[in-house]
Structure formats: structure tokens, C-alpha cells
Coordinates of C-alpha atoms and ligand atoms in Angstrom, one line a residue:
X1 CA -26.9 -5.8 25.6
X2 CA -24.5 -2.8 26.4
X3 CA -21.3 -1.2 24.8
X4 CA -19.2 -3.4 26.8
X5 CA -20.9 -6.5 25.1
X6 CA -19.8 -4.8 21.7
X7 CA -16.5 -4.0 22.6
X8 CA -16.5 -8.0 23.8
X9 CA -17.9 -9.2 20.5
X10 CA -15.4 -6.6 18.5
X11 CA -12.7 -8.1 20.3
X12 CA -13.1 -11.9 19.3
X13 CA -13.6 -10.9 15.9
X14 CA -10.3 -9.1 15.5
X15 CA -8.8 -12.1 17.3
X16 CA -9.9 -14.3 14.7
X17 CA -8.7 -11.6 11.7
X18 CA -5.6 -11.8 13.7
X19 CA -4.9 -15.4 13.8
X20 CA -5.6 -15.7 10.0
X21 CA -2.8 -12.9 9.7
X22 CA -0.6 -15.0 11.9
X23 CA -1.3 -18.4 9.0
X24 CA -0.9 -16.1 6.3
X25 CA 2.4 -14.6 8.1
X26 CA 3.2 -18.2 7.8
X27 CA 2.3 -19.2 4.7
X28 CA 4.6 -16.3 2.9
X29 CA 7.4 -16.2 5.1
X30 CA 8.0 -19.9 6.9
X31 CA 5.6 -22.2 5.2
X32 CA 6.9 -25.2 3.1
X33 CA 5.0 -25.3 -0.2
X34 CA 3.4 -28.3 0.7
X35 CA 1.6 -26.5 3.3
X36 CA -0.3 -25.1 0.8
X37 CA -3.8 -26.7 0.0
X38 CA -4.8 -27.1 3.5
X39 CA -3.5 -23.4 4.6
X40 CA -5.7 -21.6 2.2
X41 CA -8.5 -23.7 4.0
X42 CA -8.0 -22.8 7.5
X43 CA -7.4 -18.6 6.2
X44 CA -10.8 -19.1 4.5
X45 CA -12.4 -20.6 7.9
X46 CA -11.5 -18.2 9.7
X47 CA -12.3 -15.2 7.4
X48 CA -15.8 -16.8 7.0
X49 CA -15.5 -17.2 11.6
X50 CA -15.4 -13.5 11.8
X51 CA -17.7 -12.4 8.7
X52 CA -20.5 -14.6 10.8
X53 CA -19.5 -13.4 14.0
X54 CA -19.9 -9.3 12.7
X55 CA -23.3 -10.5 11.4
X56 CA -24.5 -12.3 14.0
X57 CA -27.7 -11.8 16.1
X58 CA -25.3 -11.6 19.2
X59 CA -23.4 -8.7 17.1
X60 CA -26.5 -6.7 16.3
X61 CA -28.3 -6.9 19.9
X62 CA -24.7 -5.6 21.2
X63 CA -25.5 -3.1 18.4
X64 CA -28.2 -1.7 19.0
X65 CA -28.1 -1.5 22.8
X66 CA -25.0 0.3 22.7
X67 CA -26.2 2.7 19.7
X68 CA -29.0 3.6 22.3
X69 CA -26.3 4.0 25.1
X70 CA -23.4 5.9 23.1
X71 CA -26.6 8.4 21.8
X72 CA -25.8 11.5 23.6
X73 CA -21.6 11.0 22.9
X74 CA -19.7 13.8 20.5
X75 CA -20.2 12.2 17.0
X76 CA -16.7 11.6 16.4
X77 CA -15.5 10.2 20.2
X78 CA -14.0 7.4 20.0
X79 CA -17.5 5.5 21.2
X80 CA -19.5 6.8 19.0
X81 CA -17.4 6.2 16.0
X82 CA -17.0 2.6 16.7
X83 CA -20.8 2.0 17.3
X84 CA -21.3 3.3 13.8
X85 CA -18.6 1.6 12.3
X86 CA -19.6 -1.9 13.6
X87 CA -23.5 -1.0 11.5
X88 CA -22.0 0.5 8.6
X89 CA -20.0 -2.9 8.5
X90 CA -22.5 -5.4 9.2
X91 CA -25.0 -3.7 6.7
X92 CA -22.0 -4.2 3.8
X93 CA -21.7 -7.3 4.3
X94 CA -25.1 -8.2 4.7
X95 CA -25.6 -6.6 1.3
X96 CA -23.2 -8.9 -0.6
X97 CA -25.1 -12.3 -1.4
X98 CA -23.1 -15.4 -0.1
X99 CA -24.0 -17.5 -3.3
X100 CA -21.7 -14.2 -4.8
X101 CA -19.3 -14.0 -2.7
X102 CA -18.7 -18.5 -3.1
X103 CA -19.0 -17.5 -6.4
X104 CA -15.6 -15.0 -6.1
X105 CA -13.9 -17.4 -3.8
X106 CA -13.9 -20.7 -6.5
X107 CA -13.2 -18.7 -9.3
X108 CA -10.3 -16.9 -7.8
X109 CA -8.0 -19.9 -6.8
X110 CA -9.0 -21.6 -10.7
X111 CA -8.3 -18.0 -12.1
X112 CA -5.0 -17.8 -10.2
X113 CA -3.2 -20.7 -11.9
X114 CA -4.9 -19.8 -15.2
X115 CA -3.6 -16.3 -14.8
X116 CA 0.1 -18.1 -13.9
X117 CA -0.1 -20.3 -17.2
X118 CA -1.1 -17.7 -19.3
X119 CA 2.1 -15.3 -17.8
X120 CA 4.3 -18.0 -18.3
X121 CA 3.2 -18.0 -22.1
X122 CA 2.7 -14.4 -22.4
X123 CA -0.6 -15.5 -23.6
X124 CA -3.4 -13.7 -22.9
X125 CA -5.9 -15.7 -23.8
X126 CA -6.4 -18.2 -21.9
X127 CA -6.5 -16.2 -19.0
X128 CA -9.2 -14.0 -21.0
X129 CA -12.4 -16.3 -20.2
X130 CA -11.6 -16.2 -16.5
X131 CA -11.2 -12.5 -16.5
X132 CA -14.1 -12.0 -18.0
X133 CA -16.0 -13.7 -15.8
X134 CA -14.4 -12.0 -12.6
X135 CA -15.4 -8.8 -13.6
X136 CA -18.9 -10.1 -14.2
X137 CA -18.9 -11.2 -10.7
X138 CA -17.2 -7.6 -9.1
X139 CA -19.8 -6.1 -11.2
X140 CA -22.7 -8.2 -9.7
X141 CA -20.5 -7.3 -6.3
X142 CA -21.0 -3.1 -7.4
X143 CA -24.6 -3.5 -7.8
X144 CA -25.0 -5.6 -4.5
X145 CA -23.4 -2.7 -2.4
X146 CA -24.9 -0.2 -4.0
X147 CA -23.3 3.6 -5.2
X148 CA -24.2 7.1 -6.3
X149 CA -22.1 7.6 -9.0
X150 CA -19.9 4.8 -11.0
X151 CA -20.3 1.1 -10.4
X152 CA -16.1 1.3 -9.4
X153 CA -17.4 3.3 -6.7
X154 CA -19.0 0.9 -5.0
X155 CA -15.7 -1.3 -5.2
X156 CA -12.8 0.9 -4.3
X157 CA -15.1 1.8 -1.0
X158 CA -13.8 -1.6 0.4
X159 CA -10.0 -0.6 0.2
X160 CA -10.5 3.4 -0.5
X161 CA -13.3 4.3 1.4
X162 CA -14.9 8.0 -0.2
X163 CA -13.0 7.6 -3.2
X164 CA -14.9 8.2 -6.7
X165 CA -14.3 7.5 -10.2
X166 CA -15.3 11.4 -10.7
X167 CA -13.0 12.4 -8.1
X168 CA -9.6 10.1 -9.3
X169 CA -10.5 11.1 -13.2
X170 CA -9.8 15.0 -12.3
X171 CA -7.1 13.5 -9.5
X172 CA -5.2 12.0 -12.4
X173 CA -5.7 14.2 -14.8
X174 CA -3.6 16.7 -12.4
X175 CA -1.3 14.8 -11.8
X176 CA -0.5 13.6 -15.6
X177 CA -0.7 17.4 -16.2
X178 CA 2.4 18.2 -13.7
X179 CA 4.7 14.7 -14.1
X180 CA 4.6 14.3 -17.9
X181 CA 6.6 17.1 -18.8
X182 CA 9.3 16.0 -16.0
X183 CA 9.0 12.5 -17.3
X184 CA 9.8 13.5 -21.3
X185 CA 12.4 15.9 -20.1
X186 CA 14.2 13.1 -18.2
X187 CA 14.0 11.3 -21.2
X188 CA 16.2 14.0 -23.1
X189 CA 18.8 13.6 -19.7
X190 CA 22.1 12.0 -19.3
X191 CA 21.1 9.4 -16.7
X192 CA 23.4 9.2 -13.3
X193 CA 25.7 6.1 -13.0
X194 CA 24.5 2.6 -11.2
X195 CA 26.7 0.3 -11.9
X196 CA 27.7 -0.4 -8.5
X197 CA 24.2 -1.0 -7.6
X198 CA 25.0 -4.5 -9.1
X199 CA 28.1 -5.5 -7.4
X200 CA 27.8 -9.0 -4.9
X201 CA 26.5 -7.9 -1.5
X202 CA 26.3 -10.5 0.9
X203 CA 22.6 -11.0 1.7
X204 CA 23.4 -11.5 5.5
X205 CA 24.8 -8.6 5.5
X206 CA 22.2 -6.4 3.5
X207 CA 19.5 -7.8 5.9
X208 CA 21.9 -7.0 8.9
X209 CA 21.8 -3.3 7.3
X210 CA 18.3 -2.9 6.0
X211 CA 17.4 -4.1 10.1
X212 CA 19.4 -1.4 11.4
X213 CA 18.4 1.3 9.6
X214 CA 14.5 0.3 10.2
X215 CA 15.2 0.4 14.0
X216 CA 17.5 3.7 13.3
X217 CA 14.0 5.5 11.7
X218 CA 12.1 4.3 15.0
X219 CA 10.6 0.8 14.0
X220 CA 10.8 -1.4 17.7
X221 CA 11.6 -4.4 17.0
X222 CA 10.7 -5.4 21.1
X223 CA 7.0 -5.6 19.1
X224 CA 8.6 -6.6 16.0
X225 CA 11.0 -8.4 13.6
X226 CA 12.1 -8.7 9.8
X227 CA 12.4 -12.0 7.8
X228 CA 12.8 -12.7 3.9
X229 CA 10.1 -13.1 1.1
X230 CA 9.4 -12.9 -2.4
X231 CA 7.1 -9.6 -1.9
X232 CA 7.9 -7.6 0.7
X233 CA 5.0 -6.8 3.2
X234 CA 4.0 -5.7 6.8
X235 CA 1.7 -7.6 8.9
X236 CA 0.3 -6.5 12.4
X237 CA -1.2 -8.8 15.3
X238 CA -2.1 -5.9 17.4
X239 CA 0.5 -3.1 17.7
X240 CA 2.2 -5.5 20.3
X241 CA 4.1 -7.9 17.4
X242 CA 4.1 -5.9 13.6
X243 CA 5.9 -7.8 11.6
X244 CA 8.0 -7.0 8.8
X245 CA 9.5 -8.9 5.4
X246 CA 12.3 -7.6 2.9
X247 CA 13.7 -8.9 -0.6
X248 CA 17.3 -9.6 -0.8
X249 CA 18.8 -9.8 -3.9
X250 CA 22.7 -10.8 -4.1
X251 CA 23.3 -7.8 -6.7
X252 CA 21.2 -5.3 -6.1
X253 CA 21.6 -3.4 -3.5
X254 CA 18.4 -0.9 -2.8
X255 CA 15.7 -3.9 -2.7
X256 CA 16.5 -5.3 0.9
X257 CA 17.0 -1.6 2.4
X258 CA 14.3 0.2 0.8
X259 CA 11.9 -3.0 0.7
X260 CA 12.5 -2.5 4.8
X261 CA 12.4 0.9 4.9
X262 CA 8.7 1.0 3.5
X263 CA 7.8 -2.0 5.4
X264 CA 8.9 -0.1 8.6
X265 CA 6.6 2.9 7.4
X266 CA 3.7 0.6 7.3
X267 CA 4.7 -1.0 11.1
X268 CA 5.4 2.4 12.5
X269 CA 2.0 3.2 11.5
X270 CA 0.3 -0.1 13.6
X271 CA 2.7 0.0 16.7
X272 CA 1.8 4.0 17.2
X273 CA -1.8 3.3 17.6
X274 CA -3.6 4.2 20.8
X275 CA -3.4 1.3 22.8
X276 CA -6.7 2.0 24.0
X277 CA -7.9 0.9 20.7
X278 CA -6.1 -3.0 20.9
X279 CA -8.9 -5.3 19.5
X280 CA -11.4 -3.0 19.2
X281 CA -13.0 -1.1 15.7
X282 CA -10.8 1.5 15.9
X283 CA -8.3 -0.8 15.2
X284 CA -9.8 -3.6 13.3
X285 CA -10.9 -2.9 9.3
X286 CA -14.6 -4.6 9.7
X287 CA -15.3 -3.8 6.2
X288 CA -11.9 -5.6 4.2
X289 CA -11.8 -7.7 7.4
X290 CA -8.2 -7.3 7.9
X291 CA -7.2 -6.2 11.5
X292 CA -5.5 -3.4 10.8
X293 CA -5.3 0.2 12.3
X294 CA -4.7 1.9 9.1
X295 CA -7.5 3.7 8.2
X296 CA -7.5 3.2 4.6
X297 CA -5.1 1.5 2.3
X298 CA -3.6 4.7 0.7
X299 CA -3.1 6.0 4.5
X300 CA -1.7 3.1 5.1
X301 CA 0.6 3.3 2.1
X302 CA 1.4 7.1 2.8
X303 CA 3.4 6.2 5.4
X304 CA 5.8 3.4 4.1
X305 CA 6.1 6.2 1.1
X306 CA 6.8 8.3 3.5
X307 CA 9.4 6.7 5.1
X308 CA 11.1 5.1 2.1
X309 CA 10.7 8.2 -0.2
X310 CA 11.3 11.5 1.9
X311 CA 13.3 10.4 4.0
X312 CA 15.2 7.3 2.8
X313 CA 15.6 8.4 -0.9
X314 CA 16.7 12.1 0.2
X315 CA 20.6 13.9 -0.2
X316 CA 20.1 14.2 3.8
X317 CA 19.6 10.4 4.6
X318 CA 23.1 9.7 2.4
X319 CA 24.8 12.8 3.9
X320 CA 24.4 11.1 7.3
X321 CA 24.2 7.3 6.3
X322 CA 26.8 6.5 3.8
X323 CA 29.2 6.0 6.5
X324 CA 27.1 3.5 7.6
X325 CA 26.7 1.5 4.4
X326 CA 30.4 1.8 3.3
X327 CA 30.9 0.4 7.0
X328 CA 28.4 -2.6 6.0
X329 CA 29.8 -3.6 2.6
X330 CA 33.9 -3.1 3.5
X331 CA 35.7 -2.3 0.3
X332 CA 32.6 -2.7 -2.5
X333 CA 31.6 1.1 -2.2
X334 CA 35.1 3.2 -1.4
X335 CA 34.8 4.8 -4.7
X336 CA 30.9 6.0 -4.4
X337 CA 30.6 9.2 -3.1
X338 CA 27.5 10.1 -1.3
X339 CA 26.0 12.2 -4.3
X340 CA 26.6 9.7 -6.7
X341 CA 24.6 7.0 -4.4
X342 CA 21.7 9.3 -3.7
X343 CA 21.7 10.0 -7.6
X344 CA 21.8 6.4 -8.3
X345 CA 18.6 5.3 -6.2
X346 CA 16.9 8.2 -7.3
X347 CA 17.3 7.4 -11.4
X348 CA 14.2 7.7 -13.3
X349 CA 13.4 5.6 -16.4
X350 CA 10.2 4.8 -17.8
X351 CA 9.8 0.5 -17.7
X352 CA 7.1 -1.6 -18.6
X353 CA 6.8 -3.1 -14.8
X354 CA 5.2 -1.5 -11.5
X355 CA 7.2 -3.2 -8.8
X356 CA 10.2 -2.1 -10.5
X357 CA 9.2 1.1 -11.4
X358 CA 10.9 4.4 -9.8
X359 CA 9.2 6.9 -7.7
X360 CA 8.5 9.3 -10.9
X361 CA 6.9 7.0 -12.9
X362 CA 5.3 4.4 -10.7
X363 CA 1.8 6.7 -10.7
X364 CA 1.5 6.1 -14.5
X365 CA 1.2 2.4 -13.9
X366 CA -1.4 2.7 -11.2
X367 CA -3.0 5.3 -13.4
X368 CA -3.3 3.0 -16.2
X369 CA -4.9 0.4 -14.3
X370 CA -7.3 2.3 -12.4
X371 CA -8.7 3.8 -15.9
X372 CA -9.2 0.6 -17.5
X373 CA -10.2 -1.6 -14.3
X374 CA -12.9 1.6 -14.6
X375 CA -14.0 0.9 -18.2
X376 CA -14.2 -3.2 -17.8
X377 CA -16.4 -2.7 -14.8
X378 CA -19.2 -0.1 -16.4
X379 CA -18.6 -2.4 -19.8
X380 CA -17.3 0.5 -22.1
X381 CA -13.8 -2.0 -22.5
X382 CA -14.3 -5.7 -23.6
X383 CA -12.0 -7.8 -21.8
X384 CA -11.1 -9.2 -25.2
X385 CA -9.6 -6.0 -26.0
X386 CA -7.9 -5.1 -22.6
X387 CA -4.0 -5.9 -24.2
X388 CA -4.2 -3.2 -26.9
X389 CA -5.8 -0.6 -24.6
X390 CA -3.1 -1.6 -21.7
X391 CA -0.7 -1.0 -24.3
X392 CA -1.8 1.9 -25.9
X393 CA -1.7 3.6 -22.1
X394 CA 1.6 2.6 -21.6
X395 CA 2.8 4.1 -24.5
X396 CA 1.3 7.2 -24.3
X397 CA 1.6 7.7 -20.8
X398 CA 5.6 6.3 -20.5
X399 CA 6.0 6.3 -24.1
X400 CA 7.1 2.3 -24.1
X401 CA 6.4 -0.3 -26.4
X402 CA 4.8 -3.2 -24.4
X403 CA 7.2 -6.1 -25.5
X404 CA 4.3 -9.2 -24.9
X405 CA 1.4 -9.6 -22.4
X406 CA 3.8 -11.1 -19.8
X407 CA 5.6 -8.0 -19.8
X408 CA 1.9 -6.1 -20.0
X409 CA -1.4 -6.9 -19.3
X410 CA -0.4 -10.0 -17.2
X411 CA 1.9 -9.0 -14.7
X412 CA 0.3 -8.5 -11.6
X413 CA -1.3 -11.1 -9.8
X414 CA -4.4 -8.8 -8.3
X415 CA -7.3 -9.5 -11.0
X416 CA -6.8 -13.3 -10.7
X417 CA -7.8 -13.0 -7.1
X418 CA -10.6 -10.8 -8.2
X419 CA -9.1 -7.6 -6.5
X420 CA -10.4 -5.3 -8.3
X421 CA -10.3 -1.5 -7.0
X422 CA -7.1 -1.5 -5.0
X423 CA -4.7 0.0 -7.0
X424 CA -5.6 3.5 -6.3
X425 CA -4.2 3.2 -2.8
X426 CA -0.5 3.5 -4.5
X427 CA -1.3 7.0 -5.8
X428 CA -3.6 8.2 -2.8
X429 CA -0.3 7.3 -0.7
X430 CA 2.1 8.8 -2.7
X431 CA -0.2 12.2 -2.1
X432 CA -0.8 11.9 1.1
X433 CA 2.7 11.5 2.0
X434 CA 4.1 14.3 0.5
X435 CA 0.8 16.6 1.9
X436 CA 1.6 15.2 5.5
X437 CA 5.4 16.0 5.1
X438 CA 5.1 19.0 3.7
X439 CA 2.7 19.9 6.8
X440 CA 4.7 18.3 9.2
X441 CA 8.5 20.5 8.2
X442 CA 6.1 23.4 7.4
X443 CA 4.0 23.3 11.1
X444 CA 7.6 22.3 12.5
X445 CA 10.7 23.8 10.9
X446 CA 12.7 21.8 13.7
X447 CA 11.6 18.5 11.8
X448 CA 13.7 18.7 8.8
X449 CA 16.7 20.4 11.1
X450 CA 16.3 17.0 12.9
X451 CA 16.2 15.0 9.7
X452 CA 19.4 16.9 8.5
X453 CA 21.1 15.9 11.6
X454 CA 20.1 11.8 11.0
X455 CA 17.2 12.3 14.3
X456 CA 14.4 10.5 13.2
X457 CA 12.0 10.9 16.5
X458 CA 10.6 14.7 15.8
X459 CA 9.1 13.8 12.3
X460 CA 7.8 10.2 14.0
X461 CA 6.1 11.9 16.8
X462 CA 4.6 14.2 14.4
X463 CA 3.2 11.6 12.8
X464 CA 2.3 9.3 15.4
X465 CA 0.8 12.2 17.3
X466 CA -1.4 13.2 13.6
X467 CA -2.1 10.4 12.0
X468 CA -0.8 7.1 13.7
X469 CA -2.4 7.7 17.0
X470 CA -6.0 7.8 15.7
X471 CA -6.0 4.6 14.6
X472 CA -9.3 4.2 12.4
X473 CA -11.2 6.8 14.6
X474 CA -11.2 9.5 11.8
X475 CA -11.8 9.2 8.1
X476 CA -8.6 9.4 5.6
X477 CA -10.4 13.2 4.6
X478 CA -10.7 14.1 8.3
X479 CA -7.6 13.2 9.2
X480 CA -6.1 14.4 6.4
X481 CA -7.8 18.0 7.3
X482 CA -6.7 18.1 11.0
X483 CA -3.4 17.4 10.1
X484 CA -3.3 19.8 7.0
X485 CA -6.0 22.2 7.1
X486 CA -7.6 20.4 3.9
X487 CA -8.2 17.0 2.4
X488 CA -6.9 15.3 -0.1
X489 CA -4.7 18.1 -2.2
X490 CA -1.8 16.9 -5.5
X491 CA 0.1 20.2 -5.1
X492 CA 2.3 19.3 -2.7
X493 CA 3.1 16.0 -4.4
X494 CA 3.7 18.3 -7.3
X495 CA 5.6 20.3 -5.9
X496 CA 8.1 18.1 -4.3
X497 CA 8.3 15.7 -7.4
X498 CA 9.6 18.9 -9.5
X499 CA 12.0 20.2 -7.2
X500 CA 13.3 16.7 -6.2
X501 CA 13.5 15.4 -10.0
X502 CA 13.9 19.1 -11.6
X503 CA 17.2 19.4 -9.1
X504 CA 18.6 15.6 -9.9
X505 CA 18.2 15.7 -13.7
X506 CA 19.5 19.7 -13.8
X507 CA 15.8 20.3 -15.6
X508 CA 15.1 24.3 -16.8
Ligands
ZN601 ZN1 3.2 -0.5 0.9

């Protein structure tokens, strides 16, 4: 069998990942509740489809006959890149034990509603025994795929490929060394008024607004559209139909717009991939199994921060677009000035919960979990006493007092799921977005003169030419070093987080 067999194969395996995105589209968008049970039944089947398909005899013989005839290509051309992705794929799955894997699947819908109970009690314990037992089982998971260093290696390599527990210890480490003296300072700070954050907006209207300001940074809605969830999210079925969600809340106004904003970052991301790549590896993850073009979860997530944070969140983006939101909202914001609303969306304030944390302080939360997702996993933290260490981070870190495990320990729904290892994708975004903008104005001085002047298309070519383009060609590092001249690198983060919350808060 030939290359042409494996692009064939590839192909009917990202068609299968991309009908289960269509359900699960579905099922969080459209989908009435009842809908439920046998949903989560047909996602599975079709997950388990294309797991079988990658590891199938017909897979490997395509394989190996195109390995022989991609031999002589350039080690990173497009060819050669996919025939090694398809084995590097097949061999991790084929490492994880499907008794293990059955194992994860059971548990994870039980330890879902036992996770929801305890929340709703702010109880921790009864969700204890079920925790404990899922990080047995991504333990077991570590061992079956194997690493160098720390068993969380093994699983951040799923969402984070190339990322280390050595390497995000010293990552962190530089990062707490630079923020925590802006976050105590702010603390000291008279804080910018919001109050009109929280008048009634008419949710038509907001999603009218949050739309049209997506499309205005470049998102095509021909190959896409917004609708309303609970937790915003993007969703691609091929760069031909990317499809994004918002939250709306009645009074508060940032969710909708900024929840669309980051979505749109995400979309821009999948519709500017080659369309040579359309159902191929390059644009299908084998390893997570989602087809996606991103080529890791915190690349992914660099470019919805991108999006929503240095551009949305900046003085320019209200210079030029208050007009435009007064103009949305007639008569509820004639006495904000365009200062006070890039102040107000800006505000920093330590809280106790990540999705509503600000852009400041929303690291310390990923930070906390990563450290002690760390410990559980190589055993040096009992799950028994997970609460008081979650708590103890917090407060050091963000110097809050943890009100009850609800509040804490129990807010996020990943660990239920058994998702363990993902969280770092936050932080590795947040980087990378600020490394790639900073290269991007610095390469192109014309970019931010655009951006002053409300034109969005020089900074999206730049990164649809760097990084969007690529698809899942090149690694997060080697894109990352064509694009910047070095890999993964804090200081610009750093950098821009100072100025931005040094200049906000009138810091020394
Ligand atoms: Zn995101």
C-alpha cells in the first residue's frame, strides 16, 4: 500500500472525529437534555470507530508502504511529517491497554455525578474515593505510555506535547517571580469603576454585538456561525464550517463579547489552515483524537488569548470601538468614557474561581493545579489531603481564603472526567501569545499602526501566514522558533503584563 492509501485511511478517520464533533456540537448547543444517555453512546462509538481504524492492519500496511515511499523526502515536508505522525500515533495508542482505558471511560461518567453531588454540598468527600481512584488509573495510564522524567510527563504529552514537569516547575517559578509583585501591588490600588458593567443589556443585542465584532477581527462566518452555551467553546468540522459559542449574561456585559472574541481566536486559527491539509494528519490530532488543526492545546489557546487579550482588552480596541458599543446599547453607556471602559474590563482582583478570574491572575489558578495534579500523580500528595494543599496555594499565591471546597477544590469539572494534564495549555497560551505578538509588531511595525487604526487584516495575515497556515506540520517549539527566533520564552509575557497592568494601576 502507497501514501495515497494513507492519506485515504487518514481521511475516514478525521471524518469519523468530525462527525462525533458535529454530536457533541449538538449536544452543548441544540440538544434537549433528554438527549442525553444515548448521545454520550454514539460520541463513544465513534471515538472507539476511529481509535480502531488508526490501529488497524489496513492503517499500518498504508504505513509502512508509504514510510518506504516518503524515505528520501525533507524530514519536515509536509509528507514526511504526516507518515511519522500517523506511527508515532498508532504506537500510543497501542501502548494504552483497552481493559485501562474501559477502566477510565466507566469511572468517569459515575465520577462526574459524584463530583456534581459533592459540589453541590461543598463536600469533598464523597467525591474523594472516586478521585482517588482516577488518578490510580492516569497513573497506570503514565506508566503504559511510558516517559523520561516525571510520570505527568507522560500525561500532559497527549494535550501538551514536549512539555515536562522539570520544564513547567522553572516555567512557573519565572513567572510567579515577575506577576507576584504586580499582583500585591494591585492589592494596595484604588480599583477602576464597573458599575456599569452590570446594567440590563439585552441579550439579542449583546449577541448581535459580540457577532460583529468577531467578523470585524476577520472570523468568516461563510465557514462559520455563533450560538449560545453555558461554556463557551469553538468547534471545527474542517476549516470549511468552525463553529463558535458565547455566554450571555443579561447584566454583565464583557462575557458575550469577550467569550466571542476568544472563540473567534480559536476559529481563526482552524479556517487559516492550508487547505491542502483538509482531512489529512496535518490537520487531524491522532494522538487526543480530536480533528483539529491546532497543533497543541496551548497553541491553540494562544490564539483566542491572543485575540481576546492584545487586541480586544487594549486602549486601541476602545479608542476605535466604543462608538460602536454605545451605538449597540442606545442610552445605557452615554456617561462611560472610553478610558473608564477599557479600565473597567481590565480590573484585576484576586478570586477564588478560574473562569472568572482576570487576565493577571488567571495563571495562579492554572499554576496551582498543575503543581498538585503533579504531586497526586507521582503520590507525594494524598488525595485525602488535596483541600488543605489547594487551599494553602491559593492563599499564598492570591492571598485568598478558600471559603468551602465548592468554592475550591471542586470547582472544575476536568478530574471527574479523568483529564488530568491539561491545564497547562492556559499558561503555555497566555506565553505564546504575547511571544508571537510581540514578534509579530516587532518584525512588522505597520501591524500595531494597523491595529491603532481598527484594521485587523495585517496582524491576521501575520498570523495565518506564521502559525495558522502550518496546521499541525511543525511542533509548538518549531513553530514557535520560526516565527520568533526561539521557543518557548516568559519574557515577553512579562514584559507586557508589567507595562499593561504597571500603566492601569499607576504602579512605581
Ligand atoms: Zn480557549
Amino acid at each position: 500500500m502507497s501514501y495515497s492509501d494513507l492519506i485515504e485511511i487518514t481521511g475516514r478517520v478525521n471524518d469519523f472525529l468530525n462527525a462525533g464533533s458535529v454530536l457533541s456540537w449538538d449536544a452543548r448547543t441544540m440538544m434537549p437534555p433528554g438527549g442525553g444517555e444515548s448521545r454520550s453512546k454514539q460520541l463513544a462509538t465513534l471515538a472507539v470507530a476511529a481509535r480502531n481504524l488508526l490501529c488497524s492492519d489496513e492503517m499500518k500496511r498504508a504505513q509502512e508502504g508509504a514510510e518506504a515511499e516518503c524515505a528520501g523526502m525533507p524530514e519536515d515536508s509536509p509528507e514526511a511529517r504526516i507518515v511519522a505522525q500517523v506511527r508515532t500515533a498508532i504506537d500510543y495508542h497501542e501502548r494504552i491497554p483497552p481493559a485501562l482505558l474501559r477502566r477510565k471511560t466507566e469511572l468517569g461518567s459515575a465520577a462526574q455525578q459524584l463530583w456534581a453531588e459533592a459540589r453541590e454540598k461543598a463536600a469533598f468527600d464523597l467525591f474523594a474515593p472516586a478521585l482517588s481512584e482516577m488518578v490510580e488509573i492516569n497513573r497506570e495510564m503514565a506508566q503504559a505510555i511510558g516517559f523520561d522524567g516525571h510520570p505527568y510527563d507522560a500525561l500532559m504529552y497527549r494535550f501538551e506535547p514536549g512539555t515536562t514537569q522539570d520544564g513547567l516547575t522553572k516555567l512557573f517559578a519565572r513567572l510567579r517571580e515577575g506577576m507576584i509583585p504586580l499582583v500585591r501591588a494591585i492589592a494596595e490600588a484604588d480599583q477602576p469603576r464597573a458599575d456599569f458593567l452590570y446594567r440590563d443589556f439585552e441579550p439579542e443585542a449583546q449577541l448581535r454585538f459580540a457577532l460583529s465584532m468577531a467578523e470585524r477581527i476577520g472570523y468568516d462566518t461563510e465557514r462559520g456561525r455563533l450560538d449560545t452555551t453555558v461554556h463557551p467553546f469553538e468547534v471545527s468540522f474542517t476549516r470549511d464550517d468552525v463553529r463558535i459559542t458565547t455566554r450571555v449574561y443579561k447584566n454583565f456585559l464583557p462575557a458575550a463579547l469577550f467569550g466571542a472574541l476568544h472563540e473567534a481566536g480559536h476559529a481563526m486559527y482552524e479556517q487559516g489552515v492550508d487547505t491542502a491539509y483538509t482531512r489529512t494528519p496535518l490537520a487531524t490530532d491522532l494522538v487526543s483524537l480530536y480533528a483539529v488543526g491546532g497543533v497543541s492545546f496551548g497553541a491553540h489557546e494562544s490564539q483566542s488569548r491572543l485575540w481576546e487579550n492584545h487586541v480586544g482588552r487594549s486602549r486601541a480596541f476602545w479608542a476605535n470601538h466604543m462608538g460602536d458599543l454605545r451605538a449597540a446599547y442606545p442610552e445605557r453607556l452615554d456617561d462611560v468614557s472610553e478610558e473608564e471602559f477599557f479600565r473597567a474590563v481590565n480590573r484585576s482582583e484576586p478570586s477564588f474561581i478560574r473562569v472568572e478570574s482576570d487576565e493577571l491572575t488567571y495563571d495562579f489558578h492554572i499554576m496551582v493545579r498543575c503543581e498538585l495534579e503533579a504531586r497526586m500523580v507521582d503520590g507525594s500528595l494524598e488525595v485525602d489531603d488535596l483541600p488543605d494543599a489547594w487551599n494553602a496555594a491559593m492563599k499564598d499565591y492570591l492571598g485568598v481564603d478558600v471559603p468551602d471546597d465548592a468554592r475550591g477544590v471542586l470547582q472544575d469539572v476536568h478530574w471527574s472526567s479523568g483529564q488530568i494534564g491539561t491545564f497547562c495549555n492556559y499558561t503555555i497560551g497566555n506565553i505564546m501569545a504575547a511571544q508571537l505578538f510581540d514578534s509579530a509588531t516587532t518584525q512588522n511595525p505597520g501591524i500595531q499602526r494597523a491595529l491603532d487604526g481598527a484594521d485587523y487584516t495585517p496582524l491576521r495575515t501575520w498570523l495565518t501566514e506564521n502559525v495558522a497556515r502550518h496546521g499541525r506540520r511543525f511542533s509548538r517549539d518549531e513553530l514557535l522558533q520560526k516565527a520568533t527566533g526561539r521557543p518557548l520564552d516568559p519574557e515577553p509575557y512579562l514584559t507586557y503584563l508589567t507595562s499593561k497592568f504597571s500603566d492601569l494601576y499607576a504602579l512605581a
